[in-house]
Tab-separated table of C-alpha atoms and ligand atoms in Angstrom:
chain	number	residue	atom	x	y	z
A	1	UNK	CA	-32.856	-17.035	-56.680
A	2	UNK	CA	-32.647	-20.794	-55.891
A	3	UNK	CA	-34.134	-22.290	-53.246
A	4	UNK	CA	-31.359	-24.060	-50.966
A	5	UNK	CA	-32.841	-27.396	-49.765
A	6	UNK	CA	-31.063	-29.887	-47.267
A	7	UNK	CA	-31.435	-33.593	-46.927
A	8	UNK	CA	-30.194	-35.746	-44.194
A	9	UNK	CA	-30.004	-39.228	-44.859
A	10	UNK	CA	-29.721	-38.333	-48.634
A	11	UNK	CA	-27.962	-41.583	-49.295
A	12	UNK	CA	-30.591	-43.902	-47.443
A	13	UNK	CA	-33.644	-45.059	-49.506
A	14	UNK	CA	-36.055	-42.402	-48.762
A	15	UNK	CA	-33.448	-39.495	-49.726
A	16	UNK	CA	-32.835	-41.808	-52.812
A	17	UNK	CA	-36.743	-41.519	-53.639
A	18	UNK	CA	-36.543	-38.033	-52.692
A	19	UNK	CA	-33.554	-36.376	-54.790
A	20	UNK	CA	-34.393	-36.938	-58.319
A	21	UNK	CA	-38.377	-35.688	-57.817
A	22	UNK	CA	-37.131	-32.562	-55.926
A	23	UNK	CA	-34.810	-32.140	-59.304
A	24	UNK	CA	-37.020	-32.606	-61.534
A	25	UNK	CA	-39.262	-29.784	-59.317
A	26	UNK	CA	-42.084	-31.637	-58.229
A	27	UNK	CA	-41.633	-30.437	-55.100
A	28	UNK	CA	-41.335	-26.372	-55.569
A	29	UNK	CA	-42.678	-26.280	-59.076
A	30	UNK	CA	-41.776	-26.199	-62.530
A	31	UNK	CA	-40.133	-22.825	-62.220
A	32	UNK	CA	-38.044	-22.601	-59.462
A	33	UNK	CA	-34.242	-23.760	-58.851
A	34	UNK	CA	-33.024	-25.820	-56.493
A	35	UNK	CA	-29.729	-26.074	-54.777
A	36	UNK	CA	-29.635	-29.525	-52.981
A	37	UNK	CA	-27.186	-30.353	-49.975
A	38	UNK	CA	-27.172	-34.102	-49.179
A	39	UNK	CA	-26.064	-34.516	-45.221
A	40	UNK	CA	-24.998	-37.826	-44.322
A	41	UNK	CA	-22.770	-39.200	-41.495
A	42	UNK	CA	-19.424	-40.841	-42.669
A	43	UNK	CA	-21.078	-44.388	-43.624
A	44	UNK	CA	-23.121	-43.006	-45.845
A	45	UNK	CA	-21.138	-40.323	-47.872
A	46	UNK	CA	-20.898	-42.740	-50.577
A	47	UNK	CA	-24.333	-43.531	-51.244
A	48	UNK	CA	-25.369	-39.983	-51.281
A	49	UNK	CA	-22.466	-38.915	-53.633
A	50	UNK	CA	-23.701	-42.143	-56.076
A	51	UNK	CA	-26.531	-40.492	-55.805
A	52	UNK	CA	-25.170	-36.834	-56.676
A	53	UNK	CA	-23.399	-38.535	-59.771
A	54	UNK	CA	-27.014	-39.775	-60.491
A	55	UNK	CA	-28.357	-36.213	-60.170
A	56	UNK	CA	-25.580	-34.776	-62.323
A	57	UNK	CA	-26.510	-37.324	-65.510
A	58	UNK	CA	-30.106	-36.874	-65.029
A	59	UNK	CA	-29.377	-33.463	-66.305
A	60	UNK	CA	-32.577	-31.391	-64.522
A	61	UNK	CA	-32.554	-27.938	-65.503
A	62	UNK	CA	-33.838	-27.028	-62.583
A	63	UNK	CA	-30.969	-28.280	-60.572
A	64	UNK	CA	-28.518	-25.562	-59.854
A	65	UNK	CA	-25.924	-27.147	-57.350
A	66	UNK	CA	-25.840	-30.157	-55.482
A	67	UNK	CA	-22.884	-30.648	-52.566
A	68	UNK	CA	-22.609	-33.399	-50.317
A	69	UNK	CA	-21.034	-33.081	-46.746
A	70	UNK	CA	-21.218	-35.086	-43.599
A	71	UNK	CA	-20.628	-31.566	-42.133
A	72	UNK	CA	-23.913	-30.002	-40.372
A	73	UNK	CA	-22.429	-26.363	-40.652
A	74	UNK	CA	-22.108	-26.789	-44.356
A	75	UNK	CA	-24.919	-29.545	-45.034
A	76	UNK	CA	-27.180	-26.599	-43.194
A	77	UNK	CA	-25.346	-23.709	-44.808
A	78	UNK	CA	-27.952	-21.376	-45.794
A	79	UNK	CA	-30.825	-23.785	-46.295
A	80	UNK	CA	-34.432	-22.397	-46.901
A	81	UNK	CA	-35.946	-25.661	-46.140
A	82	UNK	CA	-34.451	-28.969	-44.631
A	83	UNK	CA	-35.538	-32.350	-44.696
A	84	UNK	CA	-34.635	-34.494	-41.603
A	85	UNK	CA	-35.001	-37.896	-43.117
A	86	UNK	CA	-31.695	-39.664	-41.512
A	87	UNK	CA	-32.192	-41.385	-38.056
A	88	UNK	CA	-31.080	-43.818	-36.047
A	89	UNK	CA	-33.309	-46.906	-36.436
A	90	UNK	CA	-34.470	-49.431	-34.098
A	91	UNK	CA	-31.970	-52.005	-32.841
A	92	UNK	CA	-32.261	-55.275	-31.735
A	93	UNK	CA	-32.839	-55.058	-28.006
A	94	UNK	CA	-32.872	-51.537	-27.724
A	95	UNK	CA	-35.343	-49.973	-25.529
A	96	UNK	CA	-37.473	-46.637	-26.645
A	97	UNK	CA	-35.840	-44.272	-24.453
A	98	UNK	CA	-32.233	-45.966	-26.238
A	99	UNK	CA	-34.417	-44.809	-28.985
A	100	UNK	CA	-35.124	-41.562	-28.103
A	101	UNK	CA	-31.591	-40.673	-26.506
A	102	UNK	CA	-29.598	-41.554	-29.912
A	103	UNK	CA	-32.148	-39.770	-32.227
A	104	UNK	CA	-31.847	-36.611	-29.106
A	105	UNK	CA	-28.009	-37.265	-30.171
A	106	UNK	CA	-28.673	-36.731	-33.657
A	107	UNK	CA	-31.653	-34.111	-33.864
A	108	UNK	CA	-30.539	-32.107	-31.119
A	109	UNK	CA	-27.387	-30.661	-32.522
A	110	UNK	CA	-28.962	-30.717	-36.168
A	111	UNK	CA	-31.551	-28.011	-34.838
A	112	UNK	CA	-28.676	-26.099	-33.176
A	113	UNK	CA	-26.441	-26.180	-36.660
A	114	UNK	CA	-29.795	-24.816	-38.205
A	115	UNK	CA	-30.053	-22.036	-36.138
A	116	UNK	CA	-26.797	-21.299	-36.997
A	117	UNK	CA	-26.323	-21.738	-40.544
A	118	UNK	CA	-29.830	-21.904	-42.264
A	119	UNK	CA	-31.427	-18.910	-44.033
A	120	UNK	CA	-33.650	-16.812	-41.766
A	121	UNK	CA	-36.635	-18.511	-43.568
A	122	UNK	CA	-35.664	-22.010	-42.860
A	123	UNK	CA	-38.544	-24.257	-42.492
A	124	UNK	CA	-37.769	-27.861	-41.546
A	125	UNK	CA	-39.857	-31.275	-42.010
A	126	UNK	CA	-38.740	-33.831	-39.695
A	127	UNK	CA	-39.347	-37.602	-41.325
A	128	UNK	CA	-37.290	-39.668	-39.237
A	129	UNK	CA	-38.773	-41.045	-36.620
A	130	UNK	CA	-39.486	-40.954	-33.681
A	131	UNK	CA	-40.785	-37.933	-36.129
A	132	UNK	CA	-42.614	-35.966	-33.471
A	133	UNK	CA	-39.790	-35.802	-30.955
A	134	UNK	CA	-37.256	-36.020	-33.406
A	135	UNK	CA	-39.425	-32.383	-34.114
A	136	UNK	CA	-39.607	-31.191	-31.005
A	137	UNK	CA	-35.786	-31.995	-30.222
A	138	UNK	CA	-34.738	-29.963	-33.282
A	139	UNK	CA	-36.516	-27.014	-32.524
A	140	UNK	CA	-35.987	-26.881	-28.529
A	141	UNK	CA	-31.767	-26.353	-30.099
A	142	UNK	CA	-32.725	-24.125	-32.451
A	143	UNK	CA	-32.376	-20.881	-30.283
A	144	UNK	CA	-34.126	-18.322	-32.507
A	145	UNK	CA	-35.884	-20.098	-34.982
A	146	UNK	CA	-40.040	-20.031	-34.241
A	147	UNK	CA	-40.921	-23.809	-33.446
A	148	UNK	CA	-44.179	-23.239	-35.941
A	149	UNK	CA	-40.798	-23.901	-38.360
A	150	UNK	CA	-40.109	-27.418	-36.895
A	151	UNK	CA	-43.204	-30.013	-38.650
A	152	UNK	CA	-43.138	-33.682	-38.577
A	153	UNK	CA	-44.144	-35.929	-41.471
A	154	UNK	CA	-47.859	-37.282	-41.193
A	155	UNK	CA	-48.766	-37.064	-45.003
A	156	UNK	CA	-47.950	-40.032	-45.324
A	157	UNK	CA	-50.127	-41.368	-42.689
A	158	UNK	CA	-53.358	-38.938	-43.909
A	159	UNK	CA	-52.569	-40.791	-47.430
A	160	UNK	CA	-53.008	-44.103	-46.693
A	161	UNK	CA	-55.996	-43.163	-44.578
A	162	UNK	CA	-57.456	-41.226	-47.702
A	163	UNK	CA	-56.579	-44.082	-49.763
A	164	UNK	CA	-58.340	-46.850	-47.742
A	165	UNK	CA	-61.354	-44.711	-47.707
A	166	UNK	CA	-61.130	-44.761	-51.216
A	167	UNK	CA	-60.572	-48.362	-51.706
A	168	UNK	CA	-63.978	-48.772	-49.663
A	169	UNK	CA	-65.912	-46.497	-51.013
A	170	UNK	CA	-65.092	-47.484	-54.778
A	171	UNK	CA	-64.378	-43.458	-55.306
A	172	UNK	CA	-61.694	-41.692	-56.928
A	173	UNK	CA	-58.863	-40.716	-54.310
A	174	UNK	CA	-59.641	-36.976	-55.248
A	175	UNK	CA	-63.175	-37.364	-54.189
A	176	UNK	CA	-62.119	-37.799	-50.926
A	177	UNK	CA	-61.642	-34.938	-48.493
A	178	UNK	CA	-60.690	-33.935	-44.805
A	179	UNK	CA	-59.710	-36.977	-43.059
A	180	UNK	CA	-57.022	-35.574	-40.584
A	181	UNK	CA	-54.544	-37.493	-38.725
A	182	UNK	CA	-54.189	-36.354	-34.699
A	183	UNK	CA	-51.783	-36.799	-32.406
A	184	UNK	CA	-48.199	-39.409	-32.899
A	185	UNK	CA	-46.574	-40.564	-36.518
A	186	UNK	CA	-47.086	-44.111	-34.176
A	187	UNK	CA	-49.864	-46.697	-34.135
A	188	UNK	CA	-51.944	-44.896	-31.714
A	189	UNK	CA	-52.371	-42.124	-34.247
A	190	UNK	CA	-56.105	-41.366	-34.521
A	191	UNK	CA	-56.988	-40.914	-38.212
A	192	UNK	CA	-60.169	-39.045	-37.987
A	193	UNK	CA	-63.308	-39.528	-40.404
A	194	UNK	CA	-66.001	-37.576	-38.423
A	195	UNK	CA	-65.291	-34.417	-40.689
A	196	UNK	CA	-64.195	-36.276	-43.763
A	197	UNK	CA	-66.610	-35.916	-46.792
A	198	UNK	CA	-66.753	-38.092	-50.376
A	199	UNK	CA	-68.089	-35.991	-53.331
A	200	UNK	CA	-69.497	-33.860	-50.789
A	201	UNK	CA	-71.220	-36.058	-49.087
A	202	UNK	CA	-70.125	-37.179	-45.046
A	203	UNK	CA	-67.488	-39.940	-45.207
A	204	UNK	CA	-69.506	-41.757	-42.585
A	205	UNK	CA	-72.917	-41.721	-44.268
A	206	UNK	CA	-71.099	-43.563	-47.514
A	207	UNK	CA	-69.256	-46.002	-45.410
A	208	UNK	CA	-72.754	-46.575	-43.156
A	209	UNK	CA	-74.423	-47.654	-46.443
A	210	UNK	CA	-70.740	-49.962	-47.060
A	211	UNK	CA	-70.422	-51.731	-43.853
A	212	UNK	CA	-73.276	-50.995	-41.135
A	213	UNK	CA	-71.401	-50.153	-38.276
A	214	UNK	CA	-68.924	-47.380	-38.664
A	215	UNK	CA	-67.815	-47.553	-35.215
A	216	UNK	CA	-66.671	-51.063	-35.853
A	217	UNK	CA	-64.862	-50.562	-38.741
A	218	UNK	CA	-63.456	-47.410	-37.683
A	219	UNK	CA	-62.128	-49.668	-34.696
A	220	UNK	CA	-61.536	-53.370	-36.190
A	221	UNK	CA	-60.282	-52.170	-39.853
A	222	UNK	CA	-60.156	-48.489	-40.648
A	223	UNK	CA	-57.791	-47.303	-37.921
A	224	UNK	CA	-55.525	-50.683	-37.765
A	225	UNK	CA	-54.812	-50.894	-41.046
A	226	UNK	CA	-54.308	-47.044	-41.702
A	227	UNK	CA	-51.802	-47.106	-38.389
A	228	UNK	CA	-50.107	-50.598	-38.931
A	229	UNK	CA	-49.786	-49.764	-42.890
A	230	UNK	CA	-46.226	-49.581	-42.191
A	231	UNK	CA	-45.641	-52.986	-41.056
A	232	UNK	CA	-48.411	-54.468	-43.657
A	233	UNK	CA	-45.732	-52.531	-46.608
A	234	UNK	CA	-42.861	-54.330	-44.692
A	235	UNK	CA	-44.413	-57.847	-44.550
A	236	UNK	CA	-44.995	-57.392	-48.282
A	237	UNK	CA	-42.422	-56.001	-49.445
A	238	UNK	CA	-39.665	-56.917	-47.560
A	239	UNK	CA	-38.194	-53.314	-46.779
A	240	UNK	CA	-39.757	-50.166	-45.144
A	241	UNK	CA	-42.159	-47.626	-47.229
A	242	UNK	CA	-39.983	-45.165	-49.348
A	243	UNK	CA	-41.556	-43.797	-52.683
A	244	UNK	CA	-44.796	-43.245	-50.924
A	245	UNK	CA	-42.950	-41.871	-47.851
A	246	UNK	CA	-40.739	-39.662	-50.593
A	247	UNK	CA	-43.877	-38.482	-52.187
A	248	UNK	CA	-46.000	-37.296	-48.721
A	249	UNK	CA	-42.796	-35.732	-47.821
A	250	UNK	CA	-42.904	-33.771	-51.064
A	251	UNK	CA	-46.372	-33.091	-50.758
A	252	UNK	CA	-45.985	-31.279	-47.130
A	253	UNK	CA	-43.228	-29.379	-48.404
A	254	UNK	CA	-45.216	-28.052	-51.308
A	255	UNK	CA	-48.331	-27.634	-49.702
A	256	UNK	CA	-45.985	-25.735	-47.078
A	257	UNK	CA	-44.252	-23.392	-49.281
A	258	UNK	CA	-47.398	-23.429	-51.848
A	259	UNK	CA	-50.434	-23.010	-49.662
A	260	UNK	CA	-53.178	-25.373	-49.367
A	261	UNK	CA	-57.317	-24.950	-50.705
A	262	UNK	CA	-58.072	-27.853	-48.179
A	263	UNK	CA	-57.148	-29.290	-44.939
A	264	UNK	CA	-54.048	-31.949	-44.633
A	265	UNK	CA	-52.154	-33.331	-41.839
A	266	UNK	CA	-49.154	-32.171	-40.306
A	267	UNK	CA	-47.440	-32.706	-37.070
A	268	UNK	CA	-47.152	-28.665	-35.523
A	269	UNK	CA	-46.247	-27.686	-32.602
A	270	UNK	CA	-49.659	-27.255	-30.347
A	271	UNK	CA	-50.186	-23.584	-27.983
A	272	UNK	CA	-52.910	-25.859	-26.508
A	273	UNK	CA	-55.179	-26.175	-29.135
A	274	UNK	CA	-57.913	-28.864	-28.650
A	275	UNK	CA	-56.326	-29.095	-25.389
A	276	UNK	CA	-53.001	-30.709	-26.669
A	277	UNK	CA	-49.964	-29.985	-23.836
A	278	UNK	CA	-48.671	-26.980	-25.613
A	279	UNK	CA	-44.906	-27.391	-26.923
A	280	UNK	CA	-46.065	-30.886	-28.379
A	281	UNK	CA	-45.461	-31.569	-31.751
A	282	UNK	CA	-48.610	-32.948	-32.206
A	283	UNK	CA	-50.015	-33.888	-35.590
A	284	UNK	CA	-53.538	-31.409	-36.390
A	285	UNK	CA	-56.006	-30.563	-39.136
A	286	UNK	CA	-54.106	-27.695	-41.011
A	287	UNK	CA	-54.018	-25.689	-43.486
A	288	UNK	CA	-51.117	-23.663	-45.114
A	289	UNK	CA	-52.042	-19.406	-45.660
A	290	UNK	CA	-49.534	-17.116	-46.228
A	291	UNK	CA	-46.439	-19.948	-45.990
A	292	UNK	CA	-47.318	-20.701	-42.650
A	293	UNK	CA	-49.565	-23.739	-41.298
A	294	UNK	CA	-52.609	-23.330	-39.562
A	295	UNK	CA	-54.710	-25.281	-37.225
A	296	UNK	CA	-58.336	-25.650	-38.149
A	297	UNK	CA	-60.575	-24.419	-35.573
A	298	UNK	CA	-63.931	-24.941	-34.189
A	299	UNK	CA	-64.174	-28.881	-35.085
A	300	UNK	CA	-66.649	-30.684	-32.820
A	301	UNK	CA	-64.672	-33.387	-30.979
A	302	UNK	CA	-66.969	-36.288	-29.619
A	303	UNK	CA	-66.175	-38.193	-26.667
A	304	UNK	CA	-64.957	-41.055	-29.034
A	305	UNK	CA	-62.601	-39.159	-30.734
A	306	UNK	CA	-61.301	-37.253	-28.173
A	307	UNK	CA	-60.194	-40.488	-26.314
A	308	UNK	CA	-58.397	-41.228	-29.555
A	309	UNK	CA	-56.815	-38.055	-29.267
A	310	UNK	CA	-55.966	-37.785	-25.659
A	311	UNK	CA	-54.290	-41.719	-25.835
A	312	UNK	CA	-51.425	-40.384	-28.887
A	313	UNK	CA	-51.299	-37.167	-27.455
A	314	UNK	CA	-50.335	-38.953	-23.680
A	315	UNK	CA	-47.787	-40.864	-25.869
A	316	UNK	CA	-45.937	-37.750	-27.246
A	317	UNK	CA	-46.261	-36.109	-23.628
A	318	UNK	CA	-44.122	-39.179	-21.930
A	319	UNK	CA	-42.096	-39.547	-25.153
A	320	UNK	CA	-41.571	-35.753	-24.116
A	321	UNK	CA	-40.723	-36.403	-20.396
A	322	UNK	CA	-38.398	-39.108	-21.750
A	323	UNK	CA	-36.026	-37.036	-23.438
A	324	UNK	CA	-36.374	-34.077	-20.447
A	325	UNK	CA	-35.611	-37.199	-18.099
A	326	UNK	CA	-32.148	-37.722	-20.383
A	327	UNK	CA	-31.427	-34.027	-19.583
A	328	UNK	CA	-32.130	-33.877	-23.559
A	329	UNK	CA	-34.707	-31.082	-23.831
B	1	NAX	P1	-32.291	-45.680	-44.511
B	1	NAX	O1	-31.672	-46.459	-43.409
B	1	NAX	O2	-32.351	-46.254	-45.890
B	1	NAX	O3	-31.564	-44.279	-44.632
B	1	NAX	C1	-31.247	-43.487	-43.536
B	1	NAX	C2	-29.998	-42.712	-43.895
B	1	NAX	O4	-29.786	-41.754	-42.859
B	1	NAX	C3	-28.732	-43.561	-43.993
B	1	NAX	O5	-28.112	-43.340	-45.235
B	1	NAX	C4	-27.890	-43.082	-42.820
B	1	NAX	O6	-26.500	-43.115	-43.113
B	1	NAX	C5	-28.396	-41.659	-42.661
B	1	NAX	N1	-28.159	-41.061	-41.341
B	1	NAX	C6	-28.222	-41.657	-40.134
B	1	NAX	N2	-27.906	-40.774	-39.175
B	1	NAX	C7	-27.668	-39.598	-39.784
B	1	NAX	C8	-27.275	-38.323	-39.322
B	1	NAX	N3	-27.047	-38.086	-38.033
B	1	NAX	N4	-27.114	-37.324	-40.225
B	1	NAX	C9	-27.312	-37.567	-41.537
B	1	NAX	N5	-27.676	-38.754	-42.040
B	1	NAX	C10	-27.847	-39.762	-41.167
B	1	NAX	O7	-33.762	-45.294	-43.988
B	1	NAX	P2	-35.007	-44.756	-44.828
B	1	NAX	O8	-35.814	-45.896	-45.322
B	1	NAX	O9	-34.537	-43.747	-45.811
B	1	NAX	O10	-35.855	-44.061	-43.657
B	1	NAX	C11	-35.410	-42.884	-43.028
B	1	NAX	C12	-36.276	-42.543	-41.827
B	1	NAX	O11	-37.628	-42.295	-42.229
B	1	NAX	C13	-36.377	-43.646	-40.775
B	1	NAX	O12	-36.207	-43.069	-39.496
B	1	NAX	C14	-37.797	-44.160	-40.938
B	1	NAX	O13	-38.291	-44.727	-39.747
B	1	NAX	C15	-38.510	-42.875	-41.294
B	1	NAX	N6	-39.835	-42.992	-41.893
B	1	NAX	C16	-40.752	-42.032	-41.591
B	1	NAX	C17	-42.008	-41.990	-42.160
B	1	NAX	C18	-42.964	-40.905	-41.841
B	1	NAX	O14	-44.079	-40.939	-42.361
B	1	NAX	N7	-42.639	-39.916	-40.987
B	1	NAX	C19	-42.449	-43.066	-43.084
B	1	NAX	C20	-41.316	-43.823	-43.699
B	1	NAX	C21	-40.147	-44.111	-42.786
B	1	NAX	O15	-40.482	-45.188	-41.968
């Protein structure tokens, strides 16, 4: 059997980065089929059946079926997992909670369509942003679905933290491990090193030996680059991350379906864990067992850290009373 997977936004640039390494299975593996369903609103039908044509000539074996819709009932129809990449983006003069109340718009009947249509199994990753709320949104509509099925996207965010580390540290990526991202996909996300090891060895030992005072750098460098990296890639680049958005997005999905050896980062909705509001999708240390995530338990939390946590956390809890304020949750 194939695995049915839906993606909104499929003719944007992220669902453009997205389709073809899905196809070509980098996503579920070299042995499973896929049956893609690119959802876009009327505006973007095109782009996303250009990029069906694409799919067609790229001839993937894997690639069973591809259909594109601006339909939810049929973009949804029987999905096993769903990518919500489309959003509505920032606009000039537009306020957050105009923010909030068109992506409620969007997400909101999105998550009641998946309750509806998707397979019973349906597991949904939530990219565009506000990803958190956009999350939570989804999976307050969904009557019936468990909101442990609703994520948002924060690979991306434990990647460039894991990268940076590298950078500094003159190690190979791999050799760098546990550096969890807590609380908003936002720039008061708290990338965390306190448990993060290189080769073994603590993360802030190595970067003592680098720099002298890790506090400092955590505060100065470490954390503002790692949250800002989005603006930094727009400055350079001239356009919004996408093949290293595609690719975290890929990498939650698989380590998702796939299960995980070590921790990652995923946005999950908290039942109060290290005393995050429950409901919140909040981003933890996880780790997928048995197709489900997991939080990771027991970590020591120092004062430090845990004002870190408590400032994104506050941020998702008004984002939350936001969209309840809009009559939206
Ligand atoms: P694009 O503007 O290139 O593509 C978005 C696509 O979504 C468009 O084709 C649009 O027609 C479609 N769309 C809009 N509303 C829709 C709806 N209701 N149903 C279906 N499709 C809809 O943006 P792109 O660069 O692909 O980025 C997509 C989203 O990812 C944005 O919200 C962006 O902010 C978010 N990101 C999230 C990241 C994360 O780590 N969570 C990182 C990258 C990115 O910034």
């Amino acid at each position: 059997m194939a695995t049915t997977i839906t993606i909104t936004g499929a003719g944007g640039q992220i669902g453009y980065a997205l389709l073809f390494r899905i196809a070509a299975g980098d996503m579920l593996g070299p042995d499973e089929k896929v049956r893609l369903r690119l959802l876009e609103i009327p505006q973007g039908l095109d782009a996303a059946a250009g990029a069906a044509l694409e799919l067609q000539d790229g001839a993937f074996s894997l690639l069973e079926h591809v259909e594109v819709t601006d339909d939810p009932t049929v973009g949804f129809d029987g999905a096993n997992l769903a990518l919500l990449v489309g959003a509505r983006p920032r606009g000039p003069g537009m306020e957050r909670g105009d923010l909030l109340a068109a992506n409620a718009g969007i997400f909101g009947p999105q998550g009641a369509a998946i309750a509806e249509h998707a397979a019973s199994d349906v597991r949904v990753t939530v990219v565009g942003n506000p990803a958190n709320t956009n999350a939570l949104i989804a999976a307050s509509a969904a009557d019936g679905v468990p909101a442990e099925r609703f994520t948002a996207l924060t690979r991306l965010d434990e990647n460039r933290a894991r990268a940076q580390l590298a950078l500094t540290l003159e190690r190979p990526i791999d050799s760098i491990r546990r550096v969890p991202i807590w609380g908003n996909h936002s720039a008061t996300q708290f990338p965390d090193i306190s448990h993060a090891t290189v080769d073994g060895v603590p993360v802030a030992e190595a970067i003592h030996e680098k720099v002298g005072d890790v506090r400092a750098w955590q505060e100065q460098q470490f954390i503002p680059r790692v949250a800002k990296r989005g603006a930094e890639i727009i400055a350079v680049r001239g356009s919004s991350s996408v093949a290293s958005a595609a690719n975290a997005a890929i990498e939650h999905v698989r380590d998702w379906v796939r299960g995980t050896e070590e921790w990652t980062s995923a946005g999950v909705v908290s039942h109060g864990e290290y005393g995050v509001p429950e409901g919140l999708i909040s981003s933890f240390p996880v780790r997928s067992v048995d197709g489900a995530w997991q939080i990771v338990d027991g970590l020591e939390i120092d004062d430090w850290a845990r004002a870190r946590i408590n400032a994104s956390v506050t941020e998702l809890a008004e984002e939350r009373e936001t969209v309840r304020g809009l009559g939206m949750l």
